[in-house]
Coordinates of C-alpha atoms and ligand atoms in Angstrom, one line a residue:
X230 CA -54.1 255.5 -40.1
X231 CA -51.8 255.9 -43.2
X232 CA -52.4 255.4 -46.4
X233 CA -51.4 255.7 -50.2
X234 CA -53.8 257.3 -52.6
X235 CA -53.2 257.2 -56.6
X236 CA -55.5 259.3 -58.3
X237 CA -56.2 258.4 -61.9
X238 CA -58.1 261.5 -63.4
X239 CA -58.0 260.2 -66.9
X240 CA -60.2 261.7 -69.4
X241 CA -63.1 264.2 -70.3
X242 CA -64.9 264.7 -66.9
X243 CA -62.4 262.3 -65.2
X244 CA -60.3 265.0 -64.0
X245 CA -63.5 267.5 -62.8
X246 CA -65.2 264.2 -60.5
X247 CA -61.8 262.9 -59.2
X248 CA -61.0 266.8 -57.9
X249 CA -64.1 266.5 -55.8
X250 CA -63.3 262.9 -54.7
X251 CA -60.1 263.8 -54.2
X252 CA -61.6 267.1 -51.8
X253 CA -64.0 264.8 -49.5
X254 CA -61.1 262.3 -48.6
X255 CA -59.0 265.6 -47.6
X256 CA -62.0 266.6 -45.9
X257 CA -62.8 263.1 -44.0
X258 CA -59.2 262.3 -43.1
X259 CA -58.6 265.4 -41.4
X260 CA -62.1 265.0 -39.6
X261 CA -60.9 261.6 -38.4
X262 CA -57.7 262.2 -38.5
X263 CA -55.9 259.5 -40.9
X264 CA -53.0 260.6 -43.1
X265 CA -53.4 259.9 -46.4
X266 CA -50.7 260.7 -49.2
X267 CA -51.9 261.2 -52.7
X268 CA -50.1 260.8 -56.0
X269 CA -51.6 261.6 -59.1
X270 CA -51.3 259.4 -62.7
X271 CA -52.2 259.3 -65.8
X272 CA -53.9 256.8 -67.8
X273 CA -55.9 256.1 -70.9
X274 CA -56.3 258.7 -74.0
X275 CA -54.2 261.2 -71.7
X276 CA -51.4 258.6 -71.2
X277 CA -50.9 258.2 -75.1
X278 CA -51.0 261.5 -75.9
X279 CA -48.0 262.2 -73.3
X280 CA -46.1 258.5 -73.4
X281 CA -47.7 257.0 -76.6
X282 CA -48.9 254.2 -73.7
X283 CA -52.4 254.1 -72.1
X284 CA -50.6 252.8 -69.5
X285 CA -47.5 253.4 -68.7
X286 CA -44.8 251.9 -66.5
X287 CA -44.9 254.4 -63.9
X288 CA -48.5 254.7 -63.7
X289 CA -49.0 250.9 -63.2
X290 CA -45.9 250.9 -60.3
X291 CA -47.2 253.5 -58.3
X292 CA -50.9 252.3 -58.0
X293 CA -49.1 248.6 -57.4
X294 CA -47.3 250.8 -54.3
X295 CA -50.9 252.0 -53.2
X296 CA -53.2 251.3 -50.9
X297 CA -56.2 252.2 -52.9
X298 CA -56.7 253.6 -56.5
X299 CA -59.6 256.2 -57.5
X300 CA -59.7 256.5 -61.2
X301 CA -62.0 259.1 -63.1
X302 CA -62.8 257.6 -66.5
X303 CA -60.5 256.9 -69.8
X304 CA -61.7 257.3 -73.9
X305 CA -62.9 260.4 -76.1
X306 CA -63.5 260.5 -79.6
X307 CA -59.9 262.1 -80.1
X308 CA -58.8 258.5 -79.3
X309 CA -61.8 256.7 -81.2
X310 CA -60.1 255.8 -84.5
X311 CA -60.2 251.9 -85.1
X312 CA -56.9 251.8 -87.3
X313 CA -54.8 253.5 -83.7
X314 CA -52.4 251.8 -82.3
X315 CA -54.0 251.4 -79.1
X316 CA -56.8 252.9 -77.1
X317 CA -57.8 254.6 -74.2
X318 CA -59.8 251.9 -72.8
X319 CA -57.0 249.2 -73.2
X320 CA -55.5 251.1 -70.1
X321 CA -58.2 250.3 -68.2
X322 CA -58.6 246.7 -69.0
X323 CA -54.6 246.2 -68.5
X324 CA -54.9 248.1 -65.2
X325 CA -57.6 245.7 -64.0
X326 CA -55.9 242.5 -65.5
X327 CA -52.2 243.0 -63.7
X328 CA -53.6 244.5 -60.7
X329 CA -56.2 240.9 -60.3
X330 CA -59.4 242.8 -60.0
X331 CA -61.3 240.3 -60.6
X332 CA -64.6 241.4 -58.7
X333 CA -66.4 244.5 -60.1
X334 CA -68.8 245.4 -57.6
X335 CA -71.7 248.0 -58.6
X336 CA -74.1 248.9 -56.4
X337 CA -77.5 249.5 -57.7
X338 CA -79.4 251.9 -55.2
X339 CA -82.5 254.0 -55.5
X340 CA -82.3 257.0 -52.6
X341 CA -85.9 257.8 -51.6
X342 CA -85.3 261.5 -53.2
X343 CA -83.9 260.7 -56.4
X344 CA -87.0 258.1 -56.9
X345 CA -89.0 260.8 -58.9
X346 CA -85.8 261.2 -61.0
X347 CA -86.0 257.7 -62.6
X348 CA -87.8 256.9 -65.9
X349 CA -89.7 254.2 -64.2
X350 CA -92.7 254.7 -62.2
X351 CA -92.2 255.1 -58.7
X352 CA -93.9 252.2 -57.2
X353 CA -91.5 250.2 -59.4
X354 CA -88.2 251.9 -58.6
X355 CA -88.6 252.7 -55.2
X356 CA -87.0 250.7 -52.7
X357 CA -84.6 249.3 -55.0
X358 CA -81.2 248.5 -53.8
X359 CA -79.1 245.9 -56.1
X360 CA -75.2 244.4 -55.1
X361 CA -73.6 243.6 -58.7
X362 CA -70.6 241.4 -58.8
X363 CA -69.3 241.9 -62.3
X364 CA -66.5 239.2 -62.9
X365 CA -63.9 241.7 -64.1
X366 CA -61.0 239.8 -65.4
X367 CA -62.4 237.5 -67.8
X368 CA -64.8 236.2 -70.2
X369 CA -65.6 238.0 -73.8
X370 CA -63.2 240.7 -72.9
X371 CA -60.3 238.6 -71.8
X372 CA -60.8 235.8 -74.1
X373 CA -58.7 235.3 -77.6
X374 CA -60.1 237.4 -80.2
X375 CA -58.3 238.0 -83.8
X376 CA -58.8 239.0 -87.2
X377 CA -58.4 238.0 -90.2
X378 CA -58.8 239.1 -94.1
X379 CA -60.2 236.6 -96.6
X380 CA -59.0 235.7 -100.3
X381 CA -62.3 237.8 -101.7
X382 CA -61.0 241.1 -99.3
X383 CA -64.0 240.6 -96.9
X384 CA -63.0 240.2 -93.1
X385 CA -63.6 237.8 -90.1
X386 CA -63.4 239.0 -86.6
X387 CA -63.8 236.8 -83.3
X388 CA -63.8 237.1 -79.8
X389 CA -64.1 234.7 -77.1
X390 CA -66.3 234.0 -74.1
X391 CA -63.9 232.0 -71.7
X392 CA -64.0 230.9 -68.1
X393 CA -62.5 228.1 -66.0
X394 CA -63.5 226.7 -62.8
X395 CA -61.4 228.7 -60.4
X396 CA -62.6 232.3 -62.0
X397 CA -66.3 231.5 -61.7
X398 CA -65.9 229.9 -57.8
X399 CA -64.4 232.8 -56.5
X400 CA -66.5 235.5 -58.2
X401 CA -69.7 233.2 -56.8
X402 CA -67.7 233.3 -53.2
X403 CA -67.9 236.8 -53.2
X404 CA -71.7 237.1 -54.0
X405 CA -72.5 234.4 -51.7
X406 CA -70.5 236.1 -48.3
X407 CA -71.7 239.5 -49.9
X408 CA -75.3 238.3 -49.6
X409 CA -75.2 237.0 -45.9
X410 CA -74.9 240.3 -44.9
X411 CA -77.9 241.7 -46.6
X412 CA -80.9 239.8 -48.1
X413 CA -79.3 236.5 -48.5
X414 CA -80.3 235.5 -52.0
X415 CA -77.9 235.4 -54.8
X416 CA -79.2 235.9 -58.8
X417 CA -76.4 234.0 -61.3
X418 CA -77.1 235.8 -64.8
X419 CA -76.0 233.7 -67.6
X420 CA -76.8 232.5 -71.3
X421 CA -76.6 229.0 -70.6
X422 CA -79.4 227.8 -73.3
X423 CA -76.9 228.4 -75.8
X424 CA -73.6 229.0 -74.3
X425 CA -71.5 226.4 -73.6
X426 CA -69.7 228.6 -71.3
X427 CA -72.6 229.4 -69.9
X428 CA -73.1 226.0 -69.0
X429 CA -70.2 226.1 -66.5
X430 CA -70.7 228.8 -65.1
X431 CA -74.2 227.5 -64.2
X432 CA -72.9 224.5 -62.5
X433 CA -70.3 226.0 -60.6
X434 CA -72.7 228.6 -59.4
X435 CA -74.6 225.8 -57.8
X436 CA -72.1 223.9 -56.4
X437 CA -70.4 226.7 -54.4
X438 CA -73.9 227.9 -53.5
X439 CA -75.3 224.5 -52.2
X440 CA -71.9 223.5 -50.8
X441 CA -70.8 226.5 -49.2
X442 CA -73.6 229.1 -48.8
X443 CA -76.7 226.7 -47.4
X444 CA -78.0 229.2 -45.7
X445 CA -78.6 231.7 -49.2
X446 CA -81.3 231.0 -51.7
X447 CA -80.3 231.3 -55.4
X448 CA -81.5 231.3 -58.6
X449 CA -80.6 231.5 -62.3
X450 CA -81.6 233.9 -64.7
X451 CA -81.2 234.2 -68.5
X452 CA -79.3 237.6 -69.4
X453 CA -82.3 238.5 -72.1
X454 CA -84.7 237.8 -69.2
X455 CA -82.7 239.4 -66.6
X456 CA -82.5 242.8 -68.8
X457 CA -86.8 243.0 -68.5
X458 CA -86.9 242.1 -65.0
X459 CA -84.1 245.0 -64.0
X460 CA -86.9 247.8 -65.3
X461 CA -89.8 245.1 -64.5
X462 CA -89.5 244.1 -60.7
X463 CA -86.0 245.5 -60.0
X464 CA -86.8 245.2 -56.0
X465 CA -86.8 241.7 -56.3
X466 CA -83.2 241.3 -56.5
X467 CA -80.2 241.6 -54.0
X468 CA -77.2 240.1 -55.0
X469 CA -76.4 239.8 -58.9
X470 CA -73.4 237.7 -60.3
X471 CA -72.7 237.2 -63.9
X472 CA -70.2 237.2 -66.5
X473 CA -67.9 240.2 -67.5
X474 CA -69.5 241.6 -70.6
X475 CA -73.3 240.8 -69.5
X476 CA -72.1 242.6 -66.1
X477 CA -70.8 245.7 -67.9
X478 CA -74.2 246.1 -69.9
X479 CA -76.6 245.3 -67.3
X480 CA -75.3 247.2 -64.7
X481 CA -75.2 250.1 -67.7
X482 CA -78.9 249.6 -67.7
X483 CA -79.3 249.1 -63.6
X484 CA -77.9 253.1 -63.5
X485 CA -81.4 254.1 -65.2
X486 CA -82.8 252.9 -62.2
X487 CA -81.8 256.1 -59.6
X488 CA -82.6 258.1 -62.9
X489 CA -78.8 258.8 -63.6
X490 CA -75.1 257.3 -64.9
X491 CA -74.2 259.6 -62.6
X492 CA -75.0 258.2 -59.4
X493 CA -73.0 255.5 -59.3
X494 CA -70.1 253.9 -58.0
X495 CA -68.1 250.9 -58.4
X496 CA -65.8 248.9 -56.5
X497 CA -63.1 246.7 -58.4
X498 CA -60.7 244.4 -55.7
X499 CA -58.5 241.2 -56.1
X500 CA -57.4 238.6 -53.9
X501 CA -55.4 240.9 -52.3
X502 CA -53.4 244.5 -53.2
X503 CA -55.5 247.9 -53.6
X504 CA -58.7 247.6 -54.8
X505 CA -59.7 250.2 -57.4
X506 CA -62.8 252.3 -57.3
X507 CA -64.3 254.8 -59.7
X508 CA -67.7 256.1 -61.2
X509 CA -69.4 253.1 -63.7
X510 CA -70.1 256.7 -65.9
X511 CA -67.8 257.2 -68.7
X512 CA -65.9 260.3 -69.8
X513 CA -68.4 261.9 -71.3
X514 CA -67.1 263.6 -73.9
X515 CA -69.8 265.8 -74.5
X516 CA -69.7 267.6 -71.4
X517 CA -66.4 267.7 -70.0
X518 CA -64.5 270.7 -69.1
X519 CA -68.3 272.7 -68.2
X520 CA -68.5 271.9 -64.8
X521 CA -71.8 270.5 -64.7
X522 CA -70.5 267.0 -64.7
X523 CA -72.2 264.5 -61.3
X524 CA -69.6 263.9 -58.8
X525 CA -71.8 262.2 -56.2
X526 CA -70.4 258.8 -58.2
X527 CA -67.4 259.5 -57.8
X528 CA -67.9 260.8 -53.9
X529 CA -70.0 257.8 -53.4
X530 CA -66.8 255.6 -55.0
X531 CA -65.0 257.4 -52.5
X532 CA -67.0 256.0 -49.3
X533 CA -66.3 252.4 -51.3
X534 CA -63.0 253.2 -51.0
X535 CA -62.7 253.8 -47.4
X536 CA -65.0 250.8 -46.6
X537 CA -63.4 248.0 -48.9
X538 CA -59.8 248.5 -49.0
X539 CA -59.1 250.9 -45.6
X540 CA -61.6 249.3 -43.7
X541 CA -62.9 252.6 -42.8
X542 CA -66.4 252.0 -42.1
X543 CA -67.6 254.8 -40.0
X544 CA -65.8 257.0 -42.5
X545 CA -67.6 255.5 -45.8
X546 CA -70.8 255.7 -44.2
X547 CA -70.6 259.5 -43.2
X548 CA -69.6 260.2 -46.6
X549 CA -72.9 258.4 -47.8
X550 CA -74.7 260.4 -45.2
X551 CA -73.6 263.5 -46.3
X552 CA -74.5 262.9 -50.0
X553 CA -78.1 261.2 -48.7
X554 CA -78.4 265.2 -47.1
X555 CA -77.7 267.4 -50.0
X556 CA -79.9 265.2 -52.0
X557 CA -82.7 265.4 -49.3
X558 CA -82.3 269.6 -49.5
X559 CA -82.8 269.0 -53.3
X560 CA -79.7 270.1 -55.0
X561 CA -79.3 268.3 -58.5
X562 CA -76.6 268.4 -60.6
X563 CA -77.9 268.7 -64.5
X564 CA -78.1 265.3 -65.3
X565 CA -81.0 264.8 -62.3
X566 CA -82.8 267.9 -62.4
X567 CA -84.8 267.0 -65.5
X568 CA -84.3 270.7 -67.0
X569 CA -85.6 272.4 -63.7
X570 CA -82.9 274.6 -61.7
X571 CA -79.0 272.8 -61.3
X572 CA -75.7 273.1 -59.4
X573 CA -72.2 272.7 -61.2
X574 CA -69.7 270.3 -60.2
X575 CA -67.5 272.1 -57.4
X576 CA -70.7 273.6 -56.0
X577 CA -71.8 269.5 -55.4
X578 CA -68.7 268.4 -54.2
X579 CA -68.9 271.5 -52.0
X580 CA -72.0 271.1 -50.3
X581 CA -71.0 267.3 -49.2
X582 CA -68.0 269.2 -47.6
X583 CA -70.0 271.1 -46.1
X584 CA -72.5 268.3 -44.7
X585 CA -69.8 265.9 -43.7
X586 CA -68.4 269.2 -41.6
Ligands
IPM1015 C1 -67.0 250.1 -67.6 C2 -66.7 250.7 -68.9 C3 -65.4 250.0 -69.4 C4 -65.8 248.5 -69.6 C5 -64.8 250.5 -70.7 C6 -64.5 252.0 -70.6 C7 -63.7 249.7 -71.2 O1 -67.7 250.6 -69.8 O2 -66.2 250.2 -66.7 O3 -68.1 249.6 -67.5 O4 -66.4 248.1 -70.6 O5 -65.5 247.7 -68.7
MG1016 MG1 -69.5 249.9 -68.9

C-alpha cells in the first residue's frame, strides 16, 4: 500500500520520540513492503517562534492531504508566559478541532514486565488493560470562556462545560462497538450530581447503550469516584468514556498505572480523514535534547497508527510484539528503571528495530 505520513515533531522531546517513530515505520514498511512518503511540520512553541502561528497554514494543509499524522508533543516554559499572544498548546487544540478528532482513544495497559515498575502493588496493577475514549473536541476546553476586569481592578474568568446530543451519541458509539470486541462493558465517567451537563451526557449514554449496544453492560461512575477506583481496582474496567477535560486528567492518572507517562499512546480519529496519533506524555521540558527521553509511546502510537487509520493490522501488532520483547529482555529507558542501569532514546528505538527484524 501507499500512504502519506506528516510528522509533527513539535517540541522538547517531541523531535527525539518522533525520530524513533518515524525509524520503525521505515523499518515495518520495507519489511511488508508498503510505500509510505513522509513530510515533516511544525507545530506549537516551534511554529511561533518560526511563523508567529502555532499552527500555521501549511502545516494544517499538508496533514489535511495525509493519510495519518504522528505528532511528538507541543509547549515549554519558553512559551509559558500568560500575557503571549498565543501558545503552544492552542496548536494542538486547533489541529484537533478542524481536523474533527473527536475521539481520543488512550489505551491503558499494564505489560506483565513493567508490573513491578508501577507505584501500585502488584496484585493490583497486574492484568490491567483499560480502552479510554476521551471526547476530544468538546466540553470545558471547547466551550466559551472569557474574561473580564471589574470596576474595583479584580478579575473574573469563565469557562464552559458544553455538550449537545450528537457529540455525546457518537463518542458513546465508539465505546460501545469498541467494547464488543473486548470485554463488553462500557464505564460513562461523568459529574452528573452537580452538573447539569453532566446530566445529559448521562442520559444519552443510556440511551445509545440500551438502544443500540444490548448486548454490553454499562455503568456510570462519578469522576471523584472514578479517580480512586483507577489506583483501587483498576482491572475492573474495560472500556472508559467521559467528557474531554475529565478524560485528559484521568487518563494522566491511568499512565501511573504501567509505572510510566512514557508508555503510552493515544489515538485521536474523526468521522472520517487521518486520524492523529502521538504519546499522551508531554514535552518534557526538563529532559529534552539528553536522549534519555521513552519512545516506546511513541513506537506504540506508531502500531495505532498502522491499525486505525491504514488498517494495517498484522503490521501494528508486530510492532507491539517487538516492544513486548525488548521489555521482556529488560531494557528500561530512565523513566522505568527506577535508578537501576538505563538505555537512551536511539538505543530503545534501536533494539525494536532490531526485534521487528
Ligand atoms: C493531552 C495534553 C493536551 C491536552 C495539552 C498539551 C493541550 O495534556 O493531550 O492530554 O490537555 O489535551
Ligand atoms: Mg493531558
Amino acid at each position: 500500500m501507499h500512504a502519506k505520513i506528516v510528522l509533527l515533531p513539535g517540541d522538547g522531546i517531541g523531535p527525539e520520540v518522533v525520530a524513533q517513530g518515524e525509524r520503525v515505520l521505515r523499518a515495518v514498511a520495507q519489511k511488508f513492503g508498503h510505500s509510505l512518503t513522509f513530510t515533516t511540520c511544525p507545530i506549537g512553541g516551534c511554529a511561533i517562534d518560526e511563523f508567529g502561528d502555532p499552527l500555521p497554514e501549511q502545516t494544517l494543509t499538508a496533514c489535511r492531504d495525509a493519510d495519518a499524522i504522528l505528532l511528538g508533543a507541543v509547549g515549554g516554559p519558553k512559551w509559558d508566559d500568560p500575557t503571549a499572544k498565543t501558545r503552544p498548546e492552542v496548536g494542538l487544540l486547533k489541529i484537533r478541532k478542524e481536523l474533527g478528532l473527536f475521539a481520543n482513544l488512550r489505551p491503558i495497559f499494564v505489560s506483565p514486565y513493567l508490573v513491578s515498575s508501577s507505584p501500585l502493588r502488584p496484585e493490583i496493577v497486574a492484568g490491567t488493560d483499560i480502552l479510554f475514549f476521551r471526547e476530544l473536541t468538546g466540553g470545558l476546553y471547547f466551550g466559551e470562556s472569557g474574561k473580564k476586569t471589574n470596576p474595583d481592578g479584580s478579575e473574573t474568568a469563565y469557562s464552559t462545560m458544553i455538550y449537545s446530543t450528537h457529540e455525546i451519541e457518537r463518542i458513546v458509539r465508539l465505546a460501545g462497538q469498541a467494547a464488543r470486541g473486548r470485554k463488553k462493558r462500557v464505564t460513562s465517567v461523568d459529574k452528573a450530581n452537580v452538573l447539569e451537563v453532566s446530566r445529559l451526557w448521562r442520559r444519552v449514554f443510556e440511551r445509545v447503550m440500551k438502544d443500540e449496544f444490548p448486548d454490553v453492560q454499562y455503568e456510570n461512575v462519578l469522576v471523584d469516584a472514578m479517580a480512586m477506583y483507577l489506583v483501587a481496582r483498576p482491572k475492573s474496567f474495560d472500556v472508559v468514556v467521559t467528557e474531554n477535560m475529565f478524560g485528559d486528567i484521568l487518563t494522566d492518572e491511568g499512565s501511573q498505572l504501567p509505572g510510566s507517562l512514557g508508555m503510552l499512546p493515544s489515538a485521536s480519529i474523526g468521522a472520517s480523514g487521518p486520524g492523529l496519533y502521538e504519546p499522551i506524555h508531554g514535552s518534557a521540558p526538563d529532559i529534552a535534547g539528553k536522549g534519555i527521553a521513552n519512545p516506546l509511546a511513541t513506537i506504540l502510537a506508531v502500531a495505532m497508527l498502522l491499525r486505525h487509520s491504514l488498517k494495517l493490522e498484522s503490521e501494528a501488532a508486530a510492532i507491539e510484539q517487538a516492544v513486548d520483547r525488548v521489555l521482556a529482555q529488560g531494557h528500561r529507558t530512565a523513566d522505568l528503571a527506577a535508578g537501576g542501569p538505563s538505555i537512551g532514546t536511539t538505543e530503545m528505538g534501536g533494539l525494536v528495530l532490531a526485534e521487528l527484524a
